[in-house]
Amino acid sequence: MKFLYHGIGLLFLARLSFAITPDGRIHANRPPRPSIPKLPLPPTDTPVASRNGTQLPPYNMVYYFDQLIDHNNPSAGTFQQRYWHTYEFYESGGPIILSTPGEVAADAYYTYLTNSTINGQIAQQLSGSTIVLEHRFFGESNPHSDLSVTSLRVHTIQQAIDDFEYFANNVQLPMPNGNAVAPGKAPWILIGGSYAGALTAYTMVNKPGLFEAGYASSAVVQAMVDYWGYFEPIMQHMPANCSADVQAVIAQVDSVLNSGNTNSINSLKEMFGVSNLSHLDDFAAVLRNNLFDWQSLQPTSGPGGAFYQFCDALEVKNGVSAGASGWGLTHALQAWGSYWTNTYIPSICGGLDAEDCLGTYDSTNPSWTNTAIPNAERSWEWLVCNQFGFFYDGPPAGQPAIVSRLVQPAYDERHCAYMFPGAFNSSTPTPNATGTIAAYGGWNISVDRLMFANGQRDPWLEATVGAAGTLAAKTTGLTPHALSDGFHCSDLLTRSNVDPSIKNVQANATMFMVQWIASWVPSA
Ligand SMILES: *[C@@H]1O[C@H](CO)[C@@H](O)[C@H](O)[C@H]1NC(C)=O
Ligand SMILES: *[C@@H]1O[C@H](CO)[C@@H](O)[C@H](O)[C@H]1NC(C)=O
Ligand SMILES: *[C@@H]1O[C@H](CO)[C@@H](O)[C@H](O)[C@H]1NC(C)=O
Ligand SMILES: *[C@@H]1O[C@H](CO)[C@@H](O)[C@H](O)[C@H]1NC(C)=O
Ligand SMILES: *[C@@H]1O[C@H](CO)[C@@H](O)[C@H](O)[C@H]1NC(C)=O
Ligand SMILES: *[C@@H]1O[C@H](CO)[C@@H](O)[C@H](O)[C@H]1NC(C)=O
Ligand SMILES: *[C@@H]1O[C@H](CO)[C@@H](O)[C@H](O)[C@H]1NC(C)=O
Ligand SMILES: *[C@@H]1O[C@H](CO)[C@@H](O)[C@H](O)[C@H]1NC(C)=O
């Protein structure tokens, strides 16, 4: 691990998912959500035991907390917020380690209770207990019975921060003396990755002293509307031949799509098997799909994943791989087009018409209008459209591009207006990213006893405190920033320690937590 004086920091996202709407239509032209890596669930037939051998409830036991619907109006009542908990490593005086998996249904993420993750590693080292708390508006933790604009009014970063505070101060943990470990009586540690990493940092800014220590992995603290920087670490770290050829194809795509020449445009679309896709920016945007596959990579990923299948399709010709500069435009264009027509489009669209599968201009499509719970994509988009932005766009002119410059913020802002009618006064509403930074800080967040960890190969690096050109990183003992050569949130996973730089980050994290918690004193 390196400590940064300046450098880069990133976040990780879940795999691209394909939403199937109630009318059976597939929508395969949607950006991915950021989220922490999913791990296999622990076997349910292995008993969980405390340090003295007493059998404990299984990891998959669901607990419910009566959470305030609206922290600005407690009289609005409560909803049931799910959580998971274990005290297998706990000993009296140990820390309470809280985390949320963020913008996902948490029942697939309770492995974050265990020492397969940094959460459990720290618990094991410090004799702590671990909690996984489902974020409001995800999974079964819903303040309201639908995801209408009216219901979503209480879906804000601040409400999620206030959830942490109200939970920590009021939960009666299902363990011996579980009613006597609130902050002040026991040290609490907050851990999060990706969006939940930003939430960890924002909470420590917003609620000083509530959490004694924090760990924020790939924390996307710098809200921004135009997040073209997402593709920069991908461009730098993908195989050189594939990077060169994707750049060549994208330059050609932009040249053709901007040419106004209908014949050339139609030939290009036909080459990619999407003749029926009417809007040129939909075509430009969906070409990002192959790059989005990068964000599911981890140090333990094998060579056969979707991202590498794509690069192999471009770079392996008659069994021979291209050199570092690629095969050049002619072959790359034909190879990408052929891969799409014969393999990729059938795999994401089945036999659907390209417009139905990939078009985004039908504002009545149920994938925009359906307000039923749960719908993690919709709940996340509410935060995106209001407070974060993070639109995956082409870069400014004059630099290499692996994404078309036809994809600009207005493309996604239009979707915000479709999804949340009545919420905005514009057909292309601008997310209030500057307000988020003003409220909680961005690249220059620095809070004592909050450790940031980032990965060089994380597409979210540029939204973290490790972003290139920021001077925010500090290396004092109370505000460490670590940079490994990992991917998105790699350092949250124990198994990532196959990479020595990540092993170092994790060892440092535990070392800092031991130091910081040792100096904790109960409040009078
Ligand atoms: C913390 O990281 C540094 C830099 O990589 C490394 O030299 C040191 O051994 C690490 N500390 C621990 C306790 O592992
Ligand atoms: C063993 O651990 C459990 C759970 O922490 C605790 O309830 C129990 O009192 C302990 N028993 C002894 C004999 O220490
Ligand atoms: C992780 O925890 C389990 C108990 O849940 C324990 O058996 C195992 O030894 C621990 N792993 C390490 C590396 O300490
Ligand atoms: C899709 O394109 C084909 C030609 O490639 C055409 O025959 C067909 O009518 C189009 N379908 C729609 C719905 O536009
Ligand atoms: C070229 O492409 C092949 C196939 O995807 C890949 O295995 C190889 O690492 C690439 N080589 C360079 C130098 O980029
Ligand atoms: C739309 O809302 C924004 C933010 O509230 C405001 O700044 C702007 O003036 C409004 N525009 C119109 C046309 O009402
Ligand atoms: C943006 O967010 C800030 C901070 O929450 C708030 O003060 C401001 O009113 C918001 N601006 C708009 C246009 O909504
Ligand atoms: C960064 O920190 C400075 C001083 O601490 C503050 O004035 C500024 O608003 C911060 N910038 C951001 C983007 O948070």
XYZ file of C-alpha atoms and ligand atoms in Angstrom:
636
model
C 0.000 0.000 0.000
C 1.034 3.557 -0.651
C -0.057 6.536 1.338
C -0.939 9.318 -1.037
C 0.152 12.886 -1.144
C -1.805 13.172 -4.333
C -3.070 10.486 -6.570
C -6.134 8.564 -7.362
C -9.078 7.017 -5.552
C -12.070 5.018 -6.851
C -15.292 3.049 -6.181
C -16.803 -0.193 -7.483
C -20.201 -1.025 -9.024
C -22.418 -4.002 -9.357
C -22.632 -5.832 -12.652
C -24.867 -4.469 -15.276
C -28.276 -5.909 -14.660
C -31.105 -6.316 -17.086
C -34.449 -5.211 -15.805
C -37.474 -7.140 -16.972
C -40.517 -4.954 -16.700
C -44.018 -6.107 -15.755
C -45.001 -6.190 -19.412
C -42.137 -8.564 -20.101
C -39.939 -6.123 -21.931
C -36.222 -6.195 -21.305
C -34.276 -2.989 -20.852
C -30.656 -3.580 -21.447
C -29.502 -0.005 -21.952
C -29.229 1.053 -18.321
C -26.117 2.038 -16.440
C -24.964 -0.108 -13.511
C -25.444 0.799 -9.868
C -22.439 1.248 -7.648
C -22.371 -1.301 -4.871
C -20.090 -3.391 -2.755
C -19.051 -6.834 -4.000
C -21.450 -9.678 -3.342
C -19.960 -12.686 -1.574
C -21.299 -16.228 -1.339
C -23.554 -16.568 1.701
C -22.064 -18.587 4.558
C -23.404 -22.145 4.789
C -26.509 -22.164 6.978
C -25.706 -25.581 8.448
C -22.488 -24.391 10.104
C -23.301 -23.311 13.658
C -22.073 -19.921 14.847
C -20.331 -20.071 18.205
C -19.164 -17.409 20.614
C -15.588 -17.308 21.861
C -16.455 -19.597 24.804
C -18.241 -22.103 22.565
C -21.840 -21.089 23.278
C -24.008 -21.593 20.211
C -25.315 -18.302 18.781
C -28.139 -17.464 16.378
C -27.250 -18.164 12.729
C -25.895 -15.348 10.563
C -29.078 -15.358 8.466
C -31.356 -14.499 11.406
C -33.252 -11.332 10.477
C -33.845 -8.663 13.137
C -36.098 -5.633 12.859
C -35.594 -2.128 14.196
C -38.363 0.461 14.476
C -36.820 3.287 12.466
C -38.277 6.783 12.115
C -39.925 7.339 8.734
C -38.928 11.013 8.755
C -36.235 12.305 11.079
C -37.533 15.828 10.499
C -40.977 14.793 11.703
C -40.841 11.949 14.266
C -44.634 12.017 14.592
C -44.843 10.480 11.102
C -44.176 7.141 12.811
C -41.814 4.260 12.173
C -41.068 1.512 9.660
C -39.302 -1.791 10.138
C -35.674 -1.661 9.125
C -34.008 -5.052 8.714
C -30.648 -5.905 10.173
C -28.357 -8.858 10.730
C -26.065 -9.242 13.714
C -23.525 -11.554 15.309
C -21.401 -11.481 18.435
C -19.249 -14.514 17.686
C -16.049 -12.571 18.466
C -17.529 -10.180 21.024
C -16.140 -9.704 24.492
C -17.314 -7.151 26.994
C -15.890 -3.703 26.157
C -15.416 -4.532 22.456
C -16.571 -2.242 19.643
C -19.892 -2.400 17.813
C -19.159 -2.471 14.077
C -21.977 -1.140 11.898
C -22.222 -1.176 8.131
C -24.830 -0.992 5.416
C -24.354 -2.603 2.025
C -25.990 0.528 0.617
C -28.195 0.484 -2.469
C -29.064 -3.226 -2.521
C -31.373 -5.634 -0.722
C -29.238 -6.566 2.269
C -30.358 -10.194 2.563
C -27.747 -11.083 -0.056
C -25.007 -9.280 1.891
C -25.025 -10.562 5.476
C -21.701 -12.285 4.756
C -20.355 -8.839 5.742
C -20.970 -9.997 9.343
C -18.169 -12.527 8.984
C -14.400 -12.511 8.779
C -14.662 -13.032 5.010
C -14.725 -9.220 5.125
C -12.741 -6.461 6.773
C -15.741 -5.908 9.070
C -15.335 -9.382 10.557
C -11.550 -9.171 10.535
C -11.711 -6.051 12.684
C -14.318 -7.676 14.947
C -12.119 -10.720 15.352
C -9.082 -8.599 16.166
C -10.863 -6.213 18.543
C -13.431 -8.606 20.088
C -16.271 -6.648 18.518
C -19.745 -7.493 17.275
C -20.897 -6.821 13.704
C -24.148 -5.467 12.265
C -25.386 -5.287 8.658
C -28.189 -2.721 8.415
C -30.405 -2.537 5.344
C -30.544 0.979 3.846
C -33.951 2.656 3.757
C -35.827 2.159 0.452
C -33.960 -1.062 -0.364
C -34.991 -4.679 0.090
C -37.739 -4.897 2.696
C -36.778 -1.730 4.609
C -39.312 0.638 3.121
C -40.723 3.684 4.887
C -43.665 3.673 2.492
C -45.509 1.059 0.474
C -44.334 2.296 -2.920
C -41.564 4.245 -4.648
C -43.667 7.158 -5.827
C -42.212 10.658 -5.829
C -44.259 11.480 -2.714
C -42.889 8.447 -0.844
C -39.333 9.153 -1.971
C -39.315 12.586 -0.330
C -37.821 10.900 2.742
C -35.122 9.183 0.664
C -32.142 11.480 1.137
C -28.540 11.164 2.209
C -29.392 13.033 5.389
C -32.233 10.665 6.320
C -29.842 7.713 5.855
C -27.273 9.407 8.105
C -29.971 10.084 10.675
C -30.981 6.394 10.440
C -27.489 5.413 11.589
C -27.690 7.781 14.546
C -31.182 6.756 15.646
C -30.315 3.075 15.228
C -27.080 3.308 17.224
C -28.707 5.248 20.030
C -31.854 3.132 20.325
C -31.250 -0.441 19.180
C -31.347 -3.174 21.808
C -28.866 -5.568 20.290
C -29.830 -9.227 20.561
C -26.839 -10.183 22.723
C -25.990 -10.178 26.428
C -26.105 -6.559 27.692
C -27.251 -5.526 24.228
C -29.137 -2.606 25.781
C -25.958 -1.186 27.313
C -23.695 -0.702 24.298
C -25.000 2.539 22.742
C -22.396 5.118 21.623
C -20.893 6.625 24.768
C -21.080 3.259 26.531
C -19.224 1.333 23.846
C -17.085 2.450 20.907
C -18.870 2.224 17.543
C -17.099 1.771 14.204
C -18.770 2.570 10.874
C -17.632 0.719 7.747
C -18.829 1.122 4.174
C -17.856 0.763 0.545
C -18.856 2.575 -2.644
C -21.984 4.708 -2.018
C -22.048 3.350 1.546
C -18.390 4.377 1.801
C -19.384 7.958 0.972
C -22.195 7.622 3.495
C -19.647 6.512 6.086
C -17.517 9.594 5.472
C -20.536 11.926 5.322
C -21.850 10.504 8.608
C -18.572 11.148 10.362
C -18.608 14.726 9.042
C -22.260 15.246 9.970
C -22.380 13.472 13.361
C -19.048 14.194 15.044
C -18.286 11.771 17.850
C -21.120 9.344 17.164
C -18.718 6.834 15.635
C -15.335 6.544 17.250
C -13.742 5.305 14.030
C -14.610 4.688 10.398
C -13.376 2.830 7.336
C -14.479 3.991 3.898
C -13.565 1.834 0.896
C -13.891 3.237 -2.636
C -15.988 5.985 -1.078
C -17.537 8.110 -3.828
C -17.498 11.312 -1.839
C -17.172 13.733 -4.757
C -20.710 14.000 -6.090
C -20.585 15.227 -9.694
C -22.980 15.398 -12.572
C -20.649 14.533 -15.458
C -18.622 11.560 -14.260
C -16.616 10.899 -17.425
C -13.665 10.021 -15.157
C -15.303 6.632 -14.567
C -13.733 5.354 -17.768
C -10.217 6.690 -17.188
C -8.906 3.878 -14.936
C -10.511 1.358 -17.285
C -8.781 2.907 -20.288
C -5.445 2.875 -18.452
C -5.601 -0.615 -17.023
C -7.386 -2.654 -19.693
C -5.183 -4.578 -22.131
C -3.328 -2.029 -24.258
C -4.388 -3.530 -27.587
C -8.044 -3.515 -26.569
C -7.785 0.067 -25.277
C -6.193 1.259 -28.531
C -8.783 -0.465 -30.700
C -11.772 0.689 -28.606
C -10.448 4.254 -28.911
C -10.160 3.870 -32.666
C -13.709 2.531 -32.981
C -15.203 5.225 -30.733
C -13.479 7.980 -32.716
C -14.982 6.506 -35.883
C -18.424 6.087 -34.284
C -18.458 9.741 -33.251
C -17.267 10.844 -36.650
C -20.037 8.886 -38.405
C -22.814 9.766 -35.980
C -21.948 13.457 -36.228
C -21.611 13.359 -40.015
C -25.313 13.672 -40.793
C -24.735 11.084 -43.527
C -27.724 8.759 -43.237
C -26.203 6.005 -45.334
C -23.029 5.843 -43.241
C -25.029 5.971 -40.028
C -27.303 3.164 -41.141
C -24.354 1.022 -42.231
C -22.734 1.495 -38.860
C -25.881 0.535 -36.975
C -26.350 -2.457 -39.215
C -22.786 -3.555 -38.538
C -23.632 -3.699 -34.814
C -26.958 -5.484 -35.332
C -29.035 -2.536 -34.104
C -30.578 -1.197 -37.310
C -33.861 -0.637 -35.547
C -32.467 1.536 -32.791
C -33.768 4.976 -33.716
C -31.887 7.422 -31.486
C -28.201 7.909 -32.109
C -27.398 8.644 -28.469
C -29.035 5.349 -27.453
C -26.658 3.615 -29.848
C -23.676 5.576 -28.518
C -24.717 4.925 -24.906
C -25.239 1.202 -25.195
C -21.694 0.748 -26.505
C -20.659 1.483 -22.887
C -22.086 -1.865 -21.813
C -18.928 -3.803 -22.585
C -16.887 -1.379 -20.492
C -19.283 -1.545 -17.538
C -18.277 -5.182 -17.189
C -14.935 -3.937 -15.858
C -16.457 -2.926 -12.552
C -17.226 -6.480 -11.480
C -13.547 -7.468 -11.698
C -11.640 -8.332 -8.517
C -8.085 -9.561 -7.889
C -9.565 -13.057 -7.673
C -11.424 -12.852 -11.004
C -10.262 -15.386 -13.554
C -9.468 -14.541 -17.199
C -12.779 -15.734 -18.702
C -15.085 -12.913 -17.533
C -17.329 -10.788 -19.706
C -14.863 -7.923 -20.019
C -12.114 -10.188 -21.342
C -14.470 -12.031 -23.676
C -15.136 -8.640 -25.255
C -11.435 -7.833 -25.615
C -10.693 -11.298 -26.968
C -13.393 -10.774 -29.589
C -11.582 -7.639 -30.777
C -7.978 -8.722 -30.369
C -7.755 -12.427 -31.261
C -7.746 -12.919 -35.030
C -7.330 -16.442 -36.418
C -5.940 -17.544 -33.050
C -3.359 -14.732 -32.954
C -3.479 -11.817 -30.480
C -2.736 -8.286 -31.594
C 0.316 -6.492 -30.257
C 0.040 -3.570 -27.874
C -1.240 -1.142 -30.523
C -4.116 -3.409 -31.552
C -5.180 -4.401 -35.075
C -6.372 -0.924 -36.008
C -9.751 0.505 -36.965
C -10.736 -1.696 -39.877
C -10.487 -4.999 -38.069
C -11.668 -3.642 -34.699
C -14.827 -2.123 -36.147
C -15.721 -5.300 -38.006
C -14.846 -7.508 -34.995
C -16.817 -5.445 -32.448
C -19.787 -5.270 -34.828
C -19.685 -8.993 -35.474
C -19.384 -9.779 -31.750
C -22.439 -7.621 -31.102
C -24.538 -8.988 -33.901
C -23.788 -12.648 -33.282
C -23.136 -12.895 -29.544
C -23.744 -9.828 -27.441
C -27.103 -8.500 -28.677
C -28.723 -11.957 -28.649
C -27.433 -12.463 -25.105
C -28.930 -9.237 -23.736
C -32.009 -8.810 -25.937
C -33.023 -12.337 -26.816
C -35.084 -11.974 -29.979
C -36.392 -8.505 -29.118
C -36.376 -5.621 -31.527
C -33.371 -3.389 -30.804
C -35.547 -0.354 -30.141
C -37.662 -2.218 -27.583
C -34.599 -3.660 -25.905
C -32.183 -0.731 -26.029
C -34.255 2.372 -26.744
C -34.785 4.776 -23.849
C -37.137 7.340 -25.383
C -40.507 5.812 -24.462
C -41.390 7.693 -21.281
C -44.382 5.393 -20.689
C -42.191 2.307 -20.498
C -42.874 0.511 -17.183
C -39.163 0.399 -16.426
C -39.479 4.163 -15.871
C -42.973 4.366 -14.434
C -43.364 1.293 -12.205
C -43.353 2.418 -8.550
C -43.714 -1.019 -6.893
C -41.303 -2.055 -4.126
C -38.654 -3.298 -4.075
C -36.788 -1.788 -7.001
C -33.190 -1.065 -6.106
C -32.503 0.503 -9.476
C -35.284 3.051 -9.056
C -34.379 3.794 -5.437
C -30.767 4.367 -6.414
C -31.742 6.557 -9.368
C -33.638 8.838 -6.993
C -30.379 9.589 -5.179
C -28.547 9.879 -8.507
C -31.066 12.300 -9.985
C -31.285 14.449 -6.852
C -27.984 14.363 -5.016
C -25.160 12.529 -6.785
C -25.270 12.686 -10.576
C -22.444 10.317 -11.554
C -23.534 10.120 -15.175
C -21.207 7.948 -17.222
C -20.314 10.263 -20.091
C -17.805 10.664 -22.867
C -14.733 12.775 -21.983
C -14.141 16.419 -22.901
C -12.836 17.040 -26.408
C -9.155 16.673 -27.130
C -8.354 13.528 -25.184
C -8.593 9.811 -25.843
C -12.080 8.379 -25.479
C -13.387 4.864 -24.982
C -16.934 6.263 -24.716
C -18.747 8.328 -27.304
C -19.029 12.063 -26.708
C -22.659 11.831 -27.808
C -23.289 10.633 -24.248
C -23.600 13.749 -22.125
C -25.459 14.527 -18.869
C -28.683 15.446 -20.667
C -28.970 11.818 -21.783
C -29.416 10.555 -18.210
C -31.151 13.685 -16.960
C -33.934 12.988 -19.444
C -34.386 9.581 -17.797
C -34.678 11.279 -14.399
C -37.617 13.284 -15.695
C -39.260 10.095 -17.073
C -38.803 8.202 -13.801
C -39.901 10.875 -11.382
C -42.614 12.959 -13.041
C -43.511 16.028 -11.032
C -40.300 15.932 -9.028
C -38.419 18.332 -11.265
C -39.258 21.489 -13.159
C -37.120 20.576 -16.152
C -37.116 17.816 -18.770
C -33.376 17.488 -18.092
C -33.027 18.242 -14.372
C -29.501 18.767 -13.056
C -28.660 16.788 -9.903
C -27.663 19.010 -6.980
C -24.152 17.610 -6.667
C -22.721 20.941 -5.545
C -25.256 20.995 -2.711
C -24.122 17.512 -1.620
C -20.503 18.641 -1.558
C -21.420 21.819 0.296
C -23.313 19.818 2.905
C -20.853 16.975 3.535
C -17.615 17.735 1.674
C -16.120 16.002 -1.316
C -12.572 15.277 -2.365
C -11.172 17.086 0.630
C -13.105 15.365 3.422
C -10.838 14.714 6.351
C -12.122 13.455 9.680
C -10.043 12.100 12.537
C -10.071 8.301 12.859
C -11.605 7.840 9.422
C -9.492 5.700 7.100
C -10.002 5.880 3.329
C -8.913 2.974 1.126
C -8.966 3.030 -2.658
C -7.829 0.934 -5.601
C -5.845 2.008 -8.676
C -8.017 -0.069 -11.017
C -11.351 1.082 -9.598
C -13.498 3.004 -12.119
C -14.782 5.062 -9.183
C -11.293 6.211 -8.176
C -11.817 9.688 -9.615
C -14.811 10.280 -7.320
C -12.851 9.418 -4.178
C -10.299 11.247 -2.051
C -7.613 9.520 -4.110
C -8.609 11.225 -7.370
C -5.813 12.397 -9.644
C -4.906 15.988 -8.992
C -6.537 16.300 -5.590
C -4.264 17.246 -2.745
C -6.633 16.001 -0.126
C -4.860 12.840 0.957
C -3.035 13.049 4.251
C -0.854 10.544 5.944
C -1.047 11.469 9.569
C -1.975 8.768 12.026
C -5.540 10.001 12.378
C -6.538 10.485 8.703
C -4.861 7.801 6.607
C -5.608 7.369 2.922
C -4.440 4.104 1.405
C -4.156 3.185 -2.263
C -3.820 -0.435 -3.344
C -3.729 -1.766 -6.874
C -7.214 -3.233 -6.289
C -10.506 -2.764 -8.072
C -13.781 -1.474 -6.619
C -13.975 -2.099 -2.865
C -11.458 -4.932 -3.210
C -10.057 -4.206 0.247
C -13.398 -5.067 1.886
C -12.887 -8.734 1.013
C -10.518 -10.980 2.937
C -9.864 -13.091 -0.147
C -8.439 -10.034 -1.952
C -5.356 -10.462 0.238
C -3.899 -12.571 -2.596
C -2.763 -9.118 -3.731
C 0.019 -7.983 -1.369
C -0.908 -4.302 -1.701
C -4.447 -5.102 -0.497
C -3.149 -7.314 2.281
C -1.164 -4.276 3.442
C -4.222 -2.024 3.397
C -6.144 -4.524 5.494
C -3.280 -4.973 7.950
C -3.002 -1.206 8.268
C -6.754 -0.872 8.781
C -6.714 -3.338 11.654
C -3.649 -1.665 13.133
C -5.298 1.760 13.063
C -8.536 0.419 14.544
C -6.629 -1.218 17.399
C -4.846 2.074 18.149
C -7.923 4.259 17.861
C -10.272 2.052 19.868
C -7.629 1.644 22.599
C -7.818 5.380 23.249
C -11.623 5.428 23.481
C -13.135 6.353 26.849
C -16.806 6.101 27.840
C -18.617 9.414 28.169
C -19.349 10.451 31.736
C 1.005 -0.445 6.405
O 1.384 -0.149 5.101
C 2.761 0.087 4.922
C 2.980 0.574 3.500
O 2.603 -0.388 2.590
C 3.516 -1.152 5.246
O 4.903 -0.918 5.087
C 3.219 -1.565 6.680
O 3.814 -2.793 6.931
C 1.727 -1.672 6.888
N 1.460 -1.876 8.284
C 1.010 -3.017 8.737
C 0.719 -3.092 10.200
O 0.823 -3.972 8.027
C -20.268 -17.445 26.927
O -20.580 -16.481 25.928
C -21.949 -16.148 25.885
C -22.135 -15.227 24.703
O -21.206 -14.155 24.721
C -22.382 -15.501 27.183
O -23.747 -15.220 27.143
C -22.105 -16.470 28.323
O -22.355 -15.838 29.556
C -20.659 -16.936 28.308
N -20.485 -17.983 29.311
C -19.432 -17.998 30.142
C -19.402 -19.134 31.096
O -18.593 -17.129 30.112
C -12.890 -16.749 10.731
O -13.914 -17.020 11.651
C -14.203 -18.390 11.785
C -15.367 -18.502 12.757
O -16.488 -17.874 12.194
C -12.975 -19.134 12.277
O -13.266 -20.518 12.343
C -11.822 -18.896 11.360
O -10.661 -19.470 11.888
C -11.599 -17.412 11.165
N -10.585 -17.207 10.143
C -9.421 -16.655 10.403
C -8.485 -16.535 9.250
O -9.111 -16.263 11.518
C -36.358 -3.724 -37.968
O -35.461 -3.731 -39.047
C -35.761 -4.642 -40.093
C -34.655 -4.558 -41.075
O -33.433 -4.718 -40.510
C -37.099 -4.323 -40.663
O -37.422 -5.309 -41.623
C -38.141 -4.287 -39.597
O -39.349 -3.847 -40.086
C -37.728 -3.358 -38.457
N -38.692 -3.463 -37.383
C -39.166 -2.394 -36.789
C -40.126 -2.663 -35.676
O -38.823 -1.272 -37.083
C -3.868 -8.329 -26.539
O -5.134 -9.016 -26.520
C -5.133 -10.307 -25.971
C -6.520 -10.897 -26.149
O -7.505 -10.133 -25.511
C -4.687 -10.248 -24.550
O -4.637 -11.548 -24.004
C -3.323 -9.601 -24.460
O -2.978 -9.434 -23.107
C -3.297 -8.263 -25.162
N -1.931 -7.796 -25.219
C -1.602 -6.506 -25.043
C -0.144 -6.201 -25.090
O -2.418 -5.654 -24.818
C -36.129 25.013 -11.447
O -35.666 24.646 -10.191
C -34.366 25.112 -9.888
C -33.961 24.500 -8.591
O -34.975 24.580 -7.662
C -34.368 26.630 -9.864
O -33.063 27.075 -9.612
C -34.855 27.132 -11.202
O -34.990 28.532 -11.148
C -36.200 26.515 -11.558
N -36.530 26.876 -12.914
C -37.750 27.212 -13.269
C -37.921 27.538 -14.714
O -38.670 27.244 -12.493
C -28.805 21.968 -3.210
O -28.439 21.389 -1.985
C -28.115 22.350 -1.004
C -27.585 21.620 0.196
O -28.463 20.625 0.609
C -29.346 23.212 -0.694
O -29.016 24.170 0.266
C -29.800 23.877 -1.960
O -30.989 24.552 -1.739
C -30.017 22.853 -3.058
N -30.263 23.559 -4.295
C -31.295 23.295 -5.077
C -31.355 24.089 -6.333
O -32.131 22.437 -4.799
C -12.247 21.933 0.989
O -11.756 22.439 2.210
C -11.759 23.854 2.299
C -11.103 24.267 3.585
O -11.060 23.219 4.494
C -13.182 24.350 2.209
O -13.210 25.738 2.284
C -13.758 23.911 0.894
O -15.100 24.288 0.793
C -13.635 22.424 0.726
N -14.008 22.078 -0.605
C -14.847 21.122 -0.854
C -15.099 20.847 -2.284
O -15.370 20.446 0.007
